PDB file of C-alpha atoms in Angstrom:
ATOM      1  CA  MET Y   4      36.668  34.421 -16.648  1.00  0.00           C
ATOM      2  CA  ASN Y   5      36.897  30.685 -18.141  1.00  0.00           C
ATOM      3  CA  LYS Y   6      33.397  29.681 -17.846  1.00  0.00           C
ATOM      4  CA  LYS Y   7      34.201  26.070 -18.543  1.00  0.00           C
ATOM      5  CA  SER Y   8      36.824  25.958 -15.396  1.00  0.00           C
ATOM      6  CA  ALA Y   9      35.252  28.031 -13.522  1.00  0.00           C
ATOM      7  CA  LEU Y  10      32.070  25.923 -13.671  1.00  0.00           C
ATOM      8  CA  GLY Y  11      34.180  22.172 -12.920  1.00  0.00           C
ATOM      9  CA  LYS Y  12      34.985  23.783 -10.070  1.00  0.00           C
ATOM     10  CA  GLY Y  13      32.111  24.651  -8.685  1.00  0.00           C
ATOM     11  CA  LEU Y  14      30.559  28.279  -6.851  1.00  0.00           C
ATOM     12  CA  GLY Y  15      32.882  29.327  -5.184  1.00  0.00           C
ATOM     13  CA  ALA Y  16      35.712  29.472  -8.377  1.00  0.00           C
ATOM     14  CA  LEU Y  17      32.882  31.834  -9.396  1.00  0.00           C
ATOM     15  CA  ILE Y  18      34.101  34.487  -6.550  1.00  0.00           C
ATOM     16  CA  PRO Y  19      37.497  35.359  -6.213  1.00  0.00           C
ATOM     17  CA  GLU Y  20      38.389  34.156  -3.261  1.00  0.00           C
ATOM     18  CA  LYS Y  21      40.308  37.748  -2.314  1.00  0.00           C
ATOM     19  CA  SER Y  22      36.662  38.984  -2.763  1.00  0.00           C
ATOM     20  CA  GLN Y  23      35.650  37.126   0.100  1.00  0.00           C
ATOM     21  CA  GLU Y  24      38.472  36.985   2.503  1.00  0.00           C
ATOM     22  CA  ASN Y  25      39.030  40.819   1.951  1.00  0.00           C
ATOM     23  CA  LYS Y  26      36.707  42.075   4.683  1.00  0.00           C
ATOM     24  CA  ASP Y  27      37.617  46.108   2.651  1.00  0.00           C
ATOM     25  CA  SER Y  28      35.328  43.852  -0.426  1.00  0.00           C
ATOM     26  CA  ILE Y  29      31.878  43.586   2.159  1.00  0.00           C
ATOM     27  CA  ASN Y  30      29.843  46.098   1.564  1.00  0.00           C
ATOM     28  CA  THR Y  31      27.077  47.084   4.231  1.00  0.00           C
ATOM     29  CA  ILE Y  32      23.945  48.000   1.563  1.00  0.00           C
ATOM     30  CA  SER Y  33      20.550  48.860   2.403  1.00  0.00           C
ATOM     31  CA  ILE Y  34      18.012  46.154   2.213  1.00  0.00           C
ATOM     32  CA  ASN Y  35      15.762  48.488   0.424  1.00  0.00           C
ATOM     33  CA  LEU Y  36      18.267  48.835  -2.462  1.00  0.00           C
ATOM     34  CA  ILE Y  37      18.476  45.324  -2.537  1.00  0.00           C
ATOM     35  CA  LYS Y  38      16.073  43.720  -5.758  1.00  0.00           C
ATOM     36  CA  PRO Y  39      15.522  39.879  -6.264  1.00  0.00           C
ATOM     37  CA  ASN Y  40      16.854  38.079  -9.310  1.00  0.00           C
ATOM     38  CA  ASN Y  41      14.277  37.949 -12.226  1.00  0.00           C
ATOM     39  CA  GLU Y  42      15.810  34.747 -14.253  1.00  0.00           C
ATOM     40  CA  GLN Y  43      16.540  33.386 -10.410  1.00  0.00           C
ATOM     41  CA  PRO Y  44      16.358  29.287 -11.042  1.00  0.00           C
ATOM     42  CA  ARG Y  45      14.683  28.504  -8.178  1.00  0.00           C
ATOM     43  CA  LYS Y  46      10.939  29.793  -8.187  1.00  0.00           C
ATOM     44  CA  ASN Y  47       9.550  27.891  -5.090  1.00  0.00           C
ATOM     45  CA  PHE Y  48      10.896  29.215  -1.180  1.00  0.00           C
ATOM     46  CA  ASP Y  49       9.417  26.670   1.341  1.00  0.00           C
ATOM     47  CA  GLU Y  50       8.182  29.577   4.387  1.00  0.00           C
ATOM     48  CA  GLU Y  51       8.780  27.738   6.876  1.00  0.00           C
ATOM     49  CA  LYS Y  52      12.379  27.857   6.047  1.00  0.00           C
ATOM     50  CA  ILE Y  53      13.086  30.834   5.528  1.00  0.00           C
ATOM     51  CA  GLY Y  54      11.142  31.843   8.750  1.00  0.00           C
ATOM     52  CA  TYR Y  55      14.343  29.497  10.555  1.00  0.00           C
ATOM     53  CA  LEU Y  56      16.793  31.354   8.219  1.00  0.00           C
ATOM     54  CA  ALA Y  57      15.126  34.681   9.829  1.00  0.00           C
ATOM     55  CA  GLN Y  58      15.481  33.744  13.301  1.00  0.00           C
ATOM     56  CA  SER Y  59      19.414  32.363  12.906  1.00  0.00           C
ATOM     57  CA  ILE Y  60      19.746  35.813  11.050  1.00  0.00           C
ATOM     58  CA  LYS Y  61      17.816  37.394  14.171  1.00  0.00           C
ATOM     59  CA  GLU Y  62      20.403  35.739  16.773  1.00  0.00           C
ATOM     60  CA  HIS Y  63      23.602  35.556  15.231  1.00  0.00           C
ATOM     61  CA  GLY Y  64      23.003  37.939  12.262  1.00  0.00           C
ATOM     62  CA  ILE Y  65      24.204  37.695   8.294  1.00  0.00           C
ATOM     63  CA  ILE Y  66      27.131  35.514   8.006  1.00  0.00           C
ATOM     64  CA  GLN Y  67      27.682  34.625   4.936  1.00  0.00           C
ATOM     65  CA  PRO Y  68      27.675  38.129   2.899  1.00  0.00           C
ATOM     66  CA  LEU Y  69      25.548  38.031   0.287  1.00  0.00           C
ATOM     67  CA  VAL Y  70      27.223  38.254  -3.682  1.00  0.00           C
ATOM     68  CA  LEU Y  71      24.878  41.450  -5.062  1.00  0.00           C
ATOM     69  CA  LYS Y  72      25.080  43.156  -8.982  1.00  0.00           C
ATOM     70  CA  LYS Y  73      24.898  46.953  -9.081  1.00  0.00           C
ATOM     71  CA  GLU Y  74      22.534  48.333 -11.875  1.00  0.00           C
ATOM     72  CA  GLY Y  75      20.962  51.598 -11.774  1.00  0.00           C
ATOM     73  CA  ASN Y  76      20.563  52.651  -8.185  1.00  0.00           C
ATOM     74  CA  LEU Y  77      19.948  49.177  -6.698  1.00  0.00           C
ATOM     75  CA  TYR Y  78      21.349  46.234  -6.119  1.00  0.00           C
ATOM     76  CA  THR Y  79      20.703  42.864  -8.034  1.00  0.00           C
ATOM     77  CA  ILE Y  80      21.240  39.032  -5.999  1.00  0.00           C
ATOM     78  CA  VAL Y  81      23.593  36.804  -7.566  1.00  0.00           C
ATOM     79  CA  ALA Y  82      23.287  34.666  -4.423  1.00  0.00           C
ATOM     80  CA  GLY Y  83      21.902  34.984  -1.212  1.00  0.00           C
ATOM     81  CA  GLU Y  84      18.346  35.515  -1.781  1.00  0.00           C
ATOM     82  CA  ARG Y  85      16.877  33.196   1.688  1.00  0.00           C
ATOM     83  CA  ARG Y  86      18.625  35.172   2.985  1.00  0.00           C
ATOM     84  CA  TRP Y  87      17.661  38.076   2.068  1.00  0.00           C
ATOM     85  CA  ARG Y  88      14.126  37.547   2.263  1.00  0.00           C
ATOM     86  CA  ALA Y  89      15.154  36.150   5.532  1.00  0.00           C
ATOM     87  CA  ALA Y  90      16.364  39.194   6.143  1.00  0.00           C
ATOM     88  CA  LYS Y  91      13.552  41.197   5.677  1.00  0.00           C
ATOM     89  CA  LEU Y  92      10.852  39.952   7.909  1.00  0.00           C
ATOM     90  CA  VAL Y  93      13.105  40.930  11.432  1.00  0.00           C
ATOM     91  CA  GLY Y  94      13.786  43.890  10.026  1.00  0.00           C
ATOM     92  CA  ILE Y  95      17.522  44.003   9.150  1.00  0.00           C
ATOM     93  CA  LYS Y  96      17.976  47.731   7.488  1.00  0.00           C
ATOM     94  CA  LYS Y  97      21.128  46.519   5.999  1.00  0.00           C
ATOM     95  CA  ILE Y  98      22.977  43.675   4.664  1.00  0.00           C
ATOM     96  CA  PRO Y  99      27.670  42.260   4.077  1.00  0.00           C
ATOM     97  CA  ALA Y 100      27.627  41.365   0.656  1.00  0.00           C
ATOM     98  CA  VAL Y 101      29.976  41.131  -2.192  1.00  0.00           C
ATOM     99  CA  VAL Y 102      29.356  43.612  -5.143  1.00  0.00           C
ATOM    100  CA  MET Y 103      30.513  41.813  -8.639  1.00  0.00           C
ATOM    101  CA  ASP Y 104      30.420  43.249 -12.252  1.00  0.00           C
ATOM    102  CA  LEU Y 105      29.315  39.854 -13.747  1.00  0.00           C
ATOM    103  CA  ASP Y 106      27.861  40.052 -17.430  1.00  0.00           C
ATOM    104  CA  ASP Y 107      24.726  38.267 -17.860  1.00  0.00           C
ATOM    105  CA  ARG Y 108      25.786  34.623 -18.324  1.00  0.00           C
ATOM    106  CA  SER Y 109      28.122  34.889 -15.307  1.00  0.00           C
ATOM    107  CA  VAL Y 110      25.234  35.580 -13.443  1.00  0.00           C
ATOM    108  CA  LEU Y 111      22.999  32.925 -14.671  1.00  0.00           C
ATOM    109  CA  GLU Y 112      26.181  30.668 -14.296  1.00  0.00           C
ATOM    110  CA  ILE Y 113      26.711  31.101 -10.363  1.00  0.00           C
ATOM    111  CA  SER Y 114      22.749  31.591  -9.488  1.00  0.00           C
ATOM    112  CA  LEU Y 115      22.612  27.960 -11.024  1.00  0.00           C
ATOM    113  CA  ILE Y 116      25.435  26.275  -9.900  1.00  0.00           C
ATOM    114  CA  GLU Y 117      24.243  28.182  -6.192  1.00  0.00           C
ATOM    115  CA  ASN Y 118      21.194  26.272  -5.948  1.00  0.00           C
ATOM    116  CA  ILE Y 119      22.507  23.260  -7.677  1.00  0.00           C
ATOM    117  CA  GLN Y 120      24.868  22.733  -4.401  1.00  0.00           C
ATOM    118  CA  ARG Y 121      21.815  23.576  -2.232  1.00  0.00           C
ATOM    119  CA  GLN Y 122      19.825  20.285  -0.519  1.00  0.00           C
ATOM    120  CA  ASP Y 123      16.121  22.428  -1.043  1.00  0.00           C
ATOM    121  CA  LEU Y 124      15.229  22.201  -4.617  1.00  0.00           C
ATOM    122  CA  ASN Y 125      12.920  20.611  -5.638  1.00  0.00           C
ATOM    123  CA  CYS Y 126      13.222  18.313  -8.358  1.00  0.00           C
ATOM    124  CA  ILE Y 127      11.693  19.750 -10.797  1.00  0.00           C
ATOM    125  CA  GLU Y 128      13.822  23.351 -10.385  1.00  0.00           C
ATOM    126  CA  GLU Y 129      17.099  21.137  -9.849  1.00  0.00           C
ATOM    127  CA  ALA Y 130      16.095  19.901 -13.706  1.00  0.00           C
ATOM    128  CA  GLN Y 131      15.311  22.826 -14.910  1.00  0.00           C
ATOM    129  CA  ALA Y 132      18.615  24.907 -13.195  1.00  0.00           C
ATOM    130  CA  TYR Y 133      20.933  21.076 -14.879  1.00  0.00           C
ATOM    131  CA  LYS Y 134      18.725  21.722 -17.905  1.00  0.00           C
ATOM    132  CA  ASN Y 135      20.075  25.472 -18.250  1.00  0.00           C
ATOM    133  CA  LEU Y 136      23.331  24.992 -17.212  1.00  0.00           C
ATOM    134  CA  ILE Y 137      23.799  22.041 -20.498  1.00  0.00           C
ATOM    135  CA  GLN Y 138      21.659  24.669 -22.666  1.00  0.00           C
ATOM    136  CA  GLU Y 139      24.126  27.256 -22.043  1.00  0.00           C
ATOM    137  CA  PHE Y 140      27.410  26.024 -21.813  1.00  0.00           C
ATOM    138  CA  LYS Y 141      27.107  23.764 -24.538  1.00  0.00           C
ATOM    139  CA  ILE Y 142      28.178  20.430 -22.920  1.00  0.00           C
ATOM    140  CA  THR Y 143      27.874  17.445 -22.089  1.00  0.00           C
ATOM    141  CA  GLN Y 144      25.573  14.844 -18.750  1.00  0.00           C
ATOM    142  CA  ASP Y 145      28.685  13.403 -19.088  1.00  0.00           C
ATOM    143  CA  ILE Y 146      30.935  16.615 -18.676  1.00  0.00           C
ATOM    144  CA  LEU Y 147      28.070  19.144 -16.402  1.00  0.00           C
ATOM    145  CA  SER Y 148      28.066  15.451 -13.855  1.00  0.00           C
ATOM    146  CA  ILE Y 149      32.295  15.604 -13.296  1.00  0.00           C
ATOM    147  CA  ARG Y 150      31.800  19.216 -12.571  1.00  0.00           C
ATOM    148  CA  ILE Y 151      28.746  19.491  -9.639  1.00  0.00           C
ATOM    149  CA  GLY Y 152      29.613  15.881  -8.265  1.00  0.00           C
ATOM    150  CA  LYS Y 153      26.838  14.037  -9.064  1.00  0.00           C
ATOM    151  CA  SER Y 154      26.517  11.159 -11.226  1.00  0.00           C
ATOM    152  CA  ARG Y 155      25.832  11.343 -14.783  1.00  0.00           C
ATOM    153  CA  ALA Y 156      22.406   8.257 -13.952  1.00  0.00           C
ATOM    154  CA  ALA Y 157      21.368  11.225 -11.528  1.00  0.00           C
ATOM    155  CA  ILE Y 158      21.639  13.860 -13.383  1.00  0.00           C
ATOM    156  CA  ALA Y 159      19.842  12.018 -16.656  1.00  0.00           C
ATOM    157  CA  ASN Y 160      16.827  10.899 -14.235  1.00  0.00           C
ATOM    158  CA  CYS Y 161      16.066  13.925 -12.604  1.00  0.00           C
ATOM    159  CA  MET Y 162      15.918  15.826 -15.860  1.00  0.00           C
ATOM    160  CA  ARG Y 163      14.218  12.603 -17.512  1.00  0.00           C
ATOM    161  CA  LEU Y 164      10.964  14.740 -14.807  1.00  0.00           C
ATOM    162  CA  LEU Y 165      10.683  17.468 -17.678  1.00  0.00           C
ATOM    163  CA  ALA Y 166       9.033  14.989 -19.419  1.00  0.00           C
ATOM    164  CA  LEU Y 167       6.118  14.388 -17.520  1.00  0.00           C
ATOM    165  CA  ASP Y 168       2.411  16.515 -17.922  1.00  0.00           C
ATOM    166  CA  LYS Y 169       3.037  19.934 -17.121  1.00  0.00           C
ATOM    167  CA  ARG Y 170      -0.296  19.696 -13.912  1.00  0.00           C
ATOM    168  CA  VAL Y 171       2.349  16.334 -13.008  1.00  0.00           C
ATOM    169  CA  GLN Y 172       5.481  19.152 -12.737  1.00  0.00           C
ATOM    170  CA  GLN Y 173       3.651  21.274 -10.761  1.00  0.00           C
ATOM    171  CA  TYR Y 174       2.378  18.616  -8.365  1.00  0.00           C
ATOM    172  CA  LEU Y 175       6.046  17.076  -7.851  1.00  0.00           C
ATOM    173  CA  ILE Y 176       6.545  21.096  -7.147  1.00  0.00           C
ATOM    174  CA  ASP Y 177       3.544  21.516  -4.776  1.00  0.00           C
ATOM    175  CA  GLY Y 178       5.778  18.737  -2.611  1.00  0.00           C
ATOM    176  CA  VAL Y 179       1.299  16.750  -3.776  1.00  0.00           C
ATOM    177  CA  ILE Y 180       3.346  13.286  -5.255  1.00  0.00           C
ATOM    178  CA  THR Y 181       7.091  12.671  -5.137  1.00  0.00           C
ATOM    179  CA  GLU Y 182       9.649  12.375  -7.228  1.00  0.00           C
ATOM    180  CA  GLY Y 183      10.158   7.971  -6.951  1.00  0.00           C
ATOM    181  CA  HIS Y 184       5.771   9.204  -8.147  1.00  0.00           C
ATOM    182  CA  GLY Y 185       6.780  10.640 -11.120  1.00  0.00           C
ATOM    183  CA  ARG Y 186       9.346   8.472 -11.859  1.00  0.00           C
ATOM    184  CA  ALA Y 187       6.532   5.740 -11.697  1.00  0.00           C
ATOM    185  CA  LEU Y 188       4.571   8.449 -13.794  1.00  0.00           C
ATOM    186  CA  LEU Y 189       6.807   8.211 -16.634  1.00  0.00           C
ATOM    187  CA  ALA Y 190       6.215   5.264 -17.626  1.00  0.00           C
ATOM    188  CA  LEU Y 191       3.031   6.384 -19.397  1.00  0.00           C
ATOM    189  CA  LYS Y 192       3.585   7.838 -22.658  1.00  0.00           C
ATOM    190  CA  GLU Y 193      -0.120   9.318 -22.916  1.00  0.00           C
ATOM    191  CA  ASN Y 194      -0.165  13.052 -21.055  1.00  0.00           C
ATOM    192  CA  GLU Y 195      -3.268  13.452 -19.964  1.00  0.00           C
ATOM    193  CA  LEU Y 196      -3.155   9.642 -18.331  1.00  0.00           C
ATOM    194  CA  GLN Y 197      -0.642  10.880 -16.332  1.00  0.00           C
ATOM    195  CA  TYR Y 198      -2.837  13.159 -14.918  1.00  0.00           C
ATOM    196  CA  LYS Y 199      -5.526  11.403 -14.044  1.00  0.00           C
ATOM    197  CA  LEU Y 200      -3.502   8.702 -12.101  1.00  0.00           C
ATOM    198  CA  SER Y 201      -1.332  10.993 -10.478  1.00  0.00           C
ATOM    199  CA  GLN Y 202      -4.476  12.444  -8.998  1.00  0.00           C
ATOM    200  CA  THR Y 203      -5.976   8.999  -7.931  1.00  0.00           C
ATOM    201  CA  ILE Y 204      -2.423   9.168  -5.837  1.00  0.00           C
ATOM    202  CA  ILE Y 205      -2.786  12.405  -4.742  1.00  0.00           C
ATOM    203  CA  ASP Y 206      -6.680  11.005  -3.887  1.00  0.00           C
ATOM    204  CA  GLU Y 207      -6.158   7.639  -2.802  1.00  0.00           C
ATOM    205  CA  ASN Y 208      -2.648   8.556  -1.308  1.00  0.00           C
ATOM    206  CA  LEU Y 209      -0.641   6.115  -2.967  1.00  0.00           C
ATOM    207  CA  SER Y 210       2.700   3.868  -2.380  1.00  0.00           C
ATOM    208  CA  VAL Y 211       5.253   4.590  -5.112  1.00  0.00           C
ATOM    209  CA  ARG Y 212       5.030   0.920  -5.396  1.00  0.00           C
ATOM    210  CA  GLU Y 213       0.922   0.945  -5.659  1.00  0.00           C
ATOM    211  CA  THR Y 214       1.691   3.274  -8.415  1.00  0.00           C
ATOM    212  CA  GLU Y 215       3.995   0.912 -10.115  1.00  0.00           C
ATOM    213  CA  ARG Y 216       1.292  -1.660  -9.900  1.00  0.00           C
ATOM    214  CA  ILE Y 217      -1.708   0.606 -11.595  1.00  0.00           C
ATOM    215  CA  ILE Y 218       0.935   1.663 -14.151  1.00  0.00           C
ATOM    216  CA  LYS Y 219       2.058  -2.549 -14.944  1.00  0.00           C
ATOM    217  CA  ASN Y 220      -1.856  -3.333 -14.368  1.00  0.00           C
ATOM    218  CA  ILE Y 221      -2.576  -0.527 -17.779  1.00  0.00           C
ATOM    219  CA  TYR Y 222       0.137  -1.759 -19.592  1.00  0.00           C
ATOM    220  CA  LYS Y 223      -1.241  -5.314 -19.256  1.00  0.00           C
ATOM    221  CA  GLU Y 224      -4.534  -5.350 -20.435  1.00  0.00           C
ATOM    222  CA  LYS Y 225      -3.993  -2.576 -23.381  1.00  0.00           C
ATOM    223  CA  LYS Y 226      -1.818  -4.925 -24.245  1.00  0.00           C
ATOM    224  CA  ASN Y 227      -4.668  -7.562 -24.056  1.00  0.00           C
ATOM    225  CA  ASN Y 228      -6.721  -5.565 -26.524  1.00  0.00           C
ATOM    226  CA  ASN Y 229      -4.379  -4.423 -29.091  1.00  0.00           C
ATOM    227  CA  ASN Y 230      -3.806  -8.599 -29.360  1.00  0.00           C
ATOM    228  CA  ILE Y 231      -7.304 -10.023 -29.526  1.00  0.00           C
ATOM    229  CA  LYS Y 232      -6.587 -12.384 -32.093  1.00  0.00           C
ATOM    230  CA  ASP Y 233      -8.126 -12.914 -35.726  1.00  0.00           C
ATOM    231  CA  ASN Y 234     -10.672 -15.470 -34.844  1.00  0.00           C
ATOM    232  CA  GLU Y 235     -11.842 -13.461 -32.549  1.00  0.00           C
ATOM    233  CA  ILE Y 236     -13.144 -10.901 -34.617  1.00  0.00           C
ATOM    234  CA  SER Y 237     -17.005 -11.338 -35.907  1.00  0.00           C
ATOM    235  CA  PRO Y 238     -17.123 -11.873 -39.407  1.00  0.00           C
ATOM    236  CA  TYR Y 239     -18.045  -8.614 -40.302  1.00  0.00           C
ATOM    237  CA  TYR Y 240     -15.014  -7.349 -39.068  1.00  0.00           C
ATOM    238  CA  LYS Y 241     -13.008  -9.526 -40.901  1.00  0.00           C
ATOM    239  CA  ASP Y 242     -14.402  -9.220 -45.175  1.00  0.00           C
ATOM    240  CA  ILE Y 243     -13.912  -5.063 -42.977  1.00  0.00           C
ATOM    241  CA  LYS Y 244     -10.414  -6.076 -42.866  1.00  0.00           C
ATOM    242  CA  SER Y 245      -9.790  -7.912 -45.337  1.00  0.00           C
ATOM    243  CA  LYS Y 246     -10.999  -5.936 -48.514  1.00  0.00           C
ATOM    244  CA  LEU Y 247      -8.832  -2.970 -46.465  1.00  0.00           C
ATOM    245  CA  GLU Y 248      -5.820  -5.017 -47.135  1.00  0.00           C
ATOM    246  CA  SER Y 249      -6.567  -6.281 -50.351  1.00  0.00           C
ATOM    247  CA  LEU Y 250      -6.976  -2.244 -51.164  1.00  0.00           C
ATOM    248  CA  PHE Y 251      -4.247  -0.848 -49.158  1.00  0.00           C
ATOM    249  CA  ASP Y 252      -1.821  -4.082 -49.735  1.00  0.00           C
ATOM    250  CA  THR Y 253      -0.176  -3.377 -46.604  1.00  0.00           C
ATOM    251  CA  LYS Y 254      -1.527  -4.866 -43.146  1.00  0.00           C
ATOM    252  CA  ILE Y 255      -4.348  -3.869 -41.244  1.00  0.00           C
ATOM    253  CA  ASN Y 256      -5.741  -3.299 -37.576  1.00  0.00           C
ATOM    254  CA  LEU Y 257      -8.772  -2.628 -36.473  1.00  0.00           C
ATOM    255  CA  GLN Y 258      -9.750  -2.214 -33.287  1.00  0.00           C
ATOM    256  CA  ASN Y 259     -14.074  -2.052 -32.647  1.00  0.00           C
ATOM    257  CA  ASN Y 260     -15.218  -1.575 -28.834  1.00  0.00           C
ATOM    258  CA  LYS Y 261     -19.378  -0.742 -29.201  1.00  0.00           C
ATOM    259  CA  ASN Y 262     -20.177   1.824 -31.197  1.00  0.00           C
ATOM    260  CA  LYS Y 263     -17.036   3.131 -32.226  1.00  0.00           C
ATOM    261  CA  GLY Y 264     -13.250   1.793 -33.354  1.00  0.00           C
ATOM    262  CA  LYS Y 265     -10.670   3.070 -34.515  1.00  0.00           C
ATOM    263  CA  ILE Y 266      -8.569   1.601 -38.131  1.00  0.00           C
ATOM    264  CA  GLU Y 267      -4.675   1.246 -38.036  1.00  0.00           C
ATOM    265  CA  ILE Y 268      -3.259   1.800 -41.927  1.00  0.00           C
ATOM    266  CA  GLU Y 269       0.729   0.810 -42.102  1.00  0.00           C
ATOM    267  CA  TYR Y 270       3.407   1.212 -43.855  1.00  0.00           C
ATOM    268  CA  TYR Y 271       7.202   0.568 -44.482  1.00  0.00           C
ATOM    269  CA  SER Y 272       8.490   3.601 -46.111  1.00  0.00           C
ATOM    270  CA  GLU Y 273       8.099   7.144 -47.849  1.00  0.00           C
ATOM    271  CA  ASP Y 274       7.033   5.880 -50.546  1.00  0.00           C
ATOM    272  CA  ASP Y 275       4.907   3.034 -49.182  1.00  0.00           C
ATOM    273  CA  LEU Y 276       3.118   6.395 -47.402  1.00  0.00           C
ATOM    274  CA  GLN Y 277       2.859   8.113 -50.426  1.00  0.00           C
ATOM    275  CA  ARG Y 278       1.063   4.859 -52.399  1.00  0.00           C
ATOM    276  CA  ILE Y 279      -1.255   4.982 -49.598  1.00  0.00           C
ATOM    277  CA  LEU Y 280      -2.000   8.626 -49.852  1.00  0.00           C
ATOM    278  CA  ASP Y 281      -2.744   8.653 -53.645  1.00  0.00           C
ATOM    279  CA  ILE Y 282      -4.911   5.507 -53.413  1.00  0.00           C
ATOM    280  CA  LEU Y 283      -6.708   8.247 -50.812  1.00  0.00           C
ATOM    281  CA  LYS Y 284      -7.021  10.972 -52.998  1.00  0.00           C
ATOM    282  CA  LEU Y 285      -4.502  12.936 -50.534  1.00  0.00           C
TER     283      LEU Y 285
END
């Protein structure tokens, strides 16, 4: 199988048309012999939607066969885990399926593309699926956008959510904050600050606009605190700052807040850093 050309045409290109159209290729497999794929990109399933699907299957049966890979005496799901879960709910004993001889890479490819083409992935699952495709098939976001029919900007914005604190990502997975909240929180570079504000969003039911306003105020306050003019510093700290700048022959930022503060020593090259370390005897 040519990976790049298959990936370029979506899920349909990964499953030969003859296999889908030829009834002889569709097998009826005992549901007890089928197991989920541990590498399934989707980690969370909406139980309510599975319930609706189960009722549909009960009334109309499984219209689209699952795609399976035989492993020993069992079959691993390549595509169609939602249908399998729904069928189990309503007690169906046997399921129509296409059994394909696939390597692990092809299984991953089909699973990823099937999930991306669905509309009910949460934003973190979608972002992780993009990341997996890019890494596994060594392609760029531009190429991926062409191959799955989504804009590069949409892919990039989605993948940026993976930079959020893991606890915030879990809130997105659980649906207690929205993707819009997640994008707003990306403006905060400190993970702990992202997490604390996400808790505030939940506790106070903040909108995305309100969240953005809070973040803007946070940065405004930080900027004001970091831009304290020399004439606002007490003579004692002015003297310390002057002595440190003379000692290290570089700019020193001295911040004092009650009984604590910090000293920042600027350097402008690796040689400059080494010079400062020598002064400190490090």
